[in-house]
Amino acid sequence: MTEIRDYVAPRSLADALRVLASGPATVLAGGTDLMPQSRAGRVRFAPTLLNVQGIDELRGVARDPGGVQIGALTTITSLLEDPLIRDRAPVLRTACDHFASSQIRNAATLGGNICNASPAGDTLVPLLVLGASVVLASAGPEGIVKRRLPLAEFLVGPGRTARRTDELLVAVQAPLPPAGWVDRYLKFGARPALDISAIALAVGGTLREGRLEDARIAFGAVAPTAIRASEAERVLSEGPLDRARIDRAVEAADATIRPISDVRASDWYRRELVHNLLRRVLNDVCDA
Amino acid sequence: MATTTLERTNTDSLIGRRIPKLDAPDKASGRTRYLHDINIPGQLHAKILRSSQVHARIVSIDVEAARRVPGVHAVITAADVPWQRPIGVTKDHLPLKSDIVRSRRDEIAAVAADTVEAADEALRLIRVTYEPLPVVATSAEALAPGAPLLHGEDLRAPGRGGALEVVHPASKDNVAMVHEYRQGDVAQGERDSAVVVEDVFWLHYVTHCCMGVSGVIAEFDPSGNLLLYSNTQVPFLHKREFAELLGIDPGRIRIIQPPIGGGFGSKLDIYPFEPIAIFLAKLTRRPVKLVFSREEEFIASPTRQPVLLKLRSGCDSAGRLTFRSVETLHDNGAYTSWGATTPFVMMQTISSLYRVPHCHYRTRAVYTNNPYAGSFRGYGNLQATFAVEAHMDKLADALGMDPLEFRLQNAQDPGETTPQGMHFRSCGFKDCLRTAAERSDYRAKRRANLAHWNDGNPIKRGIGIASMLHVGGGAKMYPSDGCGTIIKLDDFAKVTLITGASEIGQGSETVLAQLTCEELGLPIDAVTVVNNDTAITPWDVGVHASRTTFIGGNSAIGAARKAKRKILEAAAPTAGLAADELDLHGGSIVVKATGERVQDLGKFLRSLHFAEKADLVMTTYYYEPPSVHLDRQYRGDVSAAYSWATQVAEVEVDTETGVVRLLKITAAHDVGRVLNRLGIEGQIEGGIVMGQGYALTEDLLVEGGVIKNPNFRDYKLITAPEVPDVDVSFIETFDGEGPQGAKGVGEAPAICIAAAVANAIYNATGTRIYALPFTPEKVYRALRGKSTAPTWPESAA
């Protein structure tokens, strides 16, 4: 383990950002990834450990003009219980329901899951389908500076994000889906609880007159980051949702993904799962 | 739950009741003090440095920097304990390795320090240089011509007099142990057969995953007597082994067993960490505590024996089994522990689960650079049963017979003695088969599922049946298979039951208390059980072979009956009746015929104690079961009773993902008699879930000698949502030798789940999978024709 020289637990965002501005720090939120990864030697601590749990302003789900804003410290359990998420963004709720175990959901935060940037991160796939952005804050000469970045641009590689070391992810912002929106989420692993996805997928769109308009498809664990399958989305948006179009969308998705082999699945099997489960999910939307 | 049972005449009887385990409230509320919670004043904390190489020569070990870490009291290597002696079943294994490491778990050095952190820091500073040697990764590689010999040199260690002697001679090949059994003439069996099937099966690595990780505390007193706080399942055998290891008299070793956080067979052998803690305690003259990390528990615990098994079976046109021929390669790992002796159990299933006139069985346990295999609940029987029950289905299919009918036709009956010499005095096998099949509607569902093979629905249902035979009355593997009991009654009719039988979570404490109280007519809370200190408890061979209820139970009953006789004989004169006209009931001495109360038992005991000819009621009993050792041909009635079970598995197979969901297990167990209904239900449900993990999710991935998933994230135990519906029926056969008619059941429920699931997957999909576990990708590959079945290696021909 690396030596941690300073442990800081600020109460305000401004204080936290000042710490980040002053030098390298490891951010601790729920700790459900950081602790096991550091114990296993996969994460090296920076000299400062910045515990952000005391910053209450980073907690909670609220409507905003653009849709919904979710504080980075909102736990997975809070998301699971939030009525707005339940009613307007069920795809995120379903993903939270498949997230690890109750104990871990009570501690793990949305911001932590995003910044961990695992290709298999459970909340990433539904957030991509919702078209979410992240809000990053840093200390500027005139006070707090915030910038917004689409989630797809924030995720750079396995464990890597576009967050600068002086920045803190403070919130997730997502538009709320329009009327007629349908979505599906599917996490595939070896068992129903306490598992890491072999693959995950989510589908969303507005079902209108037999077409899936503004179709969105996202995958987890089949590329270096969670990804949108834009080519498959385009295929779906071009005409009525029928078996032939679904087959073409599945082919297009196959061209997008870049699965690897690891202890959880081989690349071949991951492709087969993407084929079979995307087809199954789209057929289900089609039949609905 | 269903039970076929006799009408009970005594409604106050404790037998068959639902009695919560005596240790449950403490465990459920976190009050139990496990070994991990015990700290001895002045104790040091020990840590072990393990090899970073799978197979290598140790060139040098530099411990100087480690010795300088503040708080470090000792850093030892093999050079510091030249007197160390080998451990293990064939004594092929020195606790600290001096010249060669043969697996990634191998112990090179150990540290004792004031704190765990200082010990860890010291470990990091030890520098080892290695010269890598070629890795033997499979048993097939180990048998190949020119394979490196893993124990090709004599292992020498100092004998009693101090002079070096050969303790394990050099082996010419990598074969650690061979077991071969024959009955009848297999060639004749082949000639008598209308159908013959042959397959190769691969039974994979799994490990026990005890919630309480391994640990020990070792302490010497000023006279050199050793006190061990140990999680062993066999304290009396280990007392003797540790004495040999240290070259001291066994009488100078005392083992105390704090409550054990899971055993399942993993604690039957001595592992290097135990002698290492003892060495450190001896050298530092301080108590030394050594506790594994979870990762260490995965890496340095024994595994279930991985087995490559070739089975050839036949039957005649009338559906009678004709012969069975089995050859196995057991991947022994780098050293020999109990895993190499699982053939003792496997050949029982091969020869005697069903009636087979001609059998041949041969196992070679082969050294590799893999983790070494120990004993694990079921002891080879999961592996043997998996293959045998696959062939029962395949033979029935080939004949066009219903698989249940085929099994009933070949099943054992009470009274039979098999060619291997097992005598089935009680045998509810056919009742198990019929009950499990009827309660699951096996016949109708099996036929219905077949009709859906090609219906286009990607989700298939399947049902499969499998049965098992296991020892249920101990197993005479040692000079004695007995257990001793001491009972004392105090002045208030409270009983202390001092038994050699260890509690490892299986519920023996409760059952033994129950059997004792049943004899003495006392409520269950009148008993205190003492079962964890070799300085106090009488000898017992240990917790294994599903023996504790049977052997420890008979021993407790024996001691209780002696106490009862003494009380009634002493009470007879004052009661004016003969002793056999009296009884103990409800805490009193009563008239047997009428139940009329003669005297309060406590009051009577006080009158006995404080009389002129003062006396206490204290009795002892040693029970030795009427079983025999196997002879050199592996024949003999090795257990005093045999247990049977049939389990029917219902599954759902998603053919587009390969996911197999276990929906329901319908089980029927011949348990002799239900003693504690709550306890036996728990034990059977737990065993079923363990079998489910073996069948579906648990897979210790060993590649090139390296464990790829030494953690609970990637080694997948069954979680609560996966646990199937369970319907258990108890077949009560009232075994004549069993305590109150009961037989052992500890291992039984885990044994045939995987076999039943395999048959269910076949019934669902028409695909038979020959390698465990049935993880989604493996099943999917098999369904798509993309998998290769296990094959028998040329090198093993």
GROMACS .gro file of C-alpha atoms in nm, chain A residues 1 42 188-196 263-270 272-273 276-277 280, chain B residues 458-459 654 656-657 659 697 701 708 712-717 719 721-722 776-777 780-781 784 786:
model
   48
    1MET     CA    1   0.000   0.000   0.000
   42ARG     CA    2  -0.454  -0.247  -0.787
  188PHE     CA    3  -2.596  -1.098  -1.753
  189GLY     CA    4  -2.368  -1.273  -1.505
  190ALA     CA    5  -2.317  -1.615  -1.354
  191ARG     CA    6  -2.565  -1.553  -1.075
  192PRO     CA    7  -2.847  -1.310  -0.996
  193ALA     CA    8  -2.686  -1.137  -0.698
  194LEU     CA    9  -2.339  -1.008  -0.609
  195ASP     CA   10  -2.202  -1.045  -0.955
  196ILE     CA   11  -2.004  -0.852  -1.210
  263VAL     CA   12  -1.224  -1.501  -1.598
  264ARG     CA   13  -1.590  -1.412  -1.645
  265ALA     CA   14  -1.637  -1.493  -2.017
  266SER     CA   15  -1.458  -1.548  -2.345
  267ASP     CA   16  -1.481  -1.290  -2.623
  268TRP     CA   17  -1.672  -1.542  -2.839
  269TYR     CA   18  -1.932  -1.599  -2.569
  270ARG     CA   19  -1.972  -1.226  -2.507
  272GLU     CA   20  -2.300  -1.461  -2.870
  273LEU     CA   21  -2.467  -1.305  -2.565
  276ASN     CA   22  -2.897  -1.337  -2.845
  277LEU     CA   23  -2.987  -1.095  -2.570
  280ARG     CA   24  -3.441  -1.099  -2.724
  746PRO     CA   25  -3.539  -2.113  -2.613
  747ILE     CA   26  -3.627  -2.183  -2.248
  942ASP     CA   27  -3.192  -2.083  -2.126
  944GLU     CA   28  -2.967  -1.863  -2.573
  945THR     CA   29  -2.738  -1.790  -2.278
  947VAL     CA   30  -2.792  -2.031  -1.787
  985THR     CA   31  -2.119  -2.202  -0.999
  989LEU     CA   32  -0.972  -2.177  -1.177
  996LYS     CA   33  -0.699  -1.724  -1.101
 1000PHE     CA   34  -1.543  -1.438  -0.339
 1001ARG     CA   35  -1.599  -1.201  -0.631
 1002ASP     CA   36  -1.482  -1.450  -0.889
 1003TYR     CA   37  -1.519  -1.778  -0.696
 1004LYS     CA   38  -1.894  -1.791  -0.698
 1005LEU     CA   39  -2.074  -1.945  -0.405
 1007THR     CA   40  -2.631  -1.673  -0.307
 1009PRO     CA   41  -3.183  -1.591  -0.462
 1010GLU     CA   42  -3.044  -1.903  -0.630
 1064PRO     CA   43  -2.341  -2.058  -1.846
 1065GLU     CA   44  -2.060  -2.040  -2.101
 1068TYR     CA   45  -2.387  -2.266  -2.403
 1069ARG     CA   46  -2.081  -2.405  -2.579
 1072ARG     CA   47  -2.385  -2.509  -2.973
 1074LYS     CA   48  -1.858  -2.582  -2.953
   0.00000   0.00000   0.00000
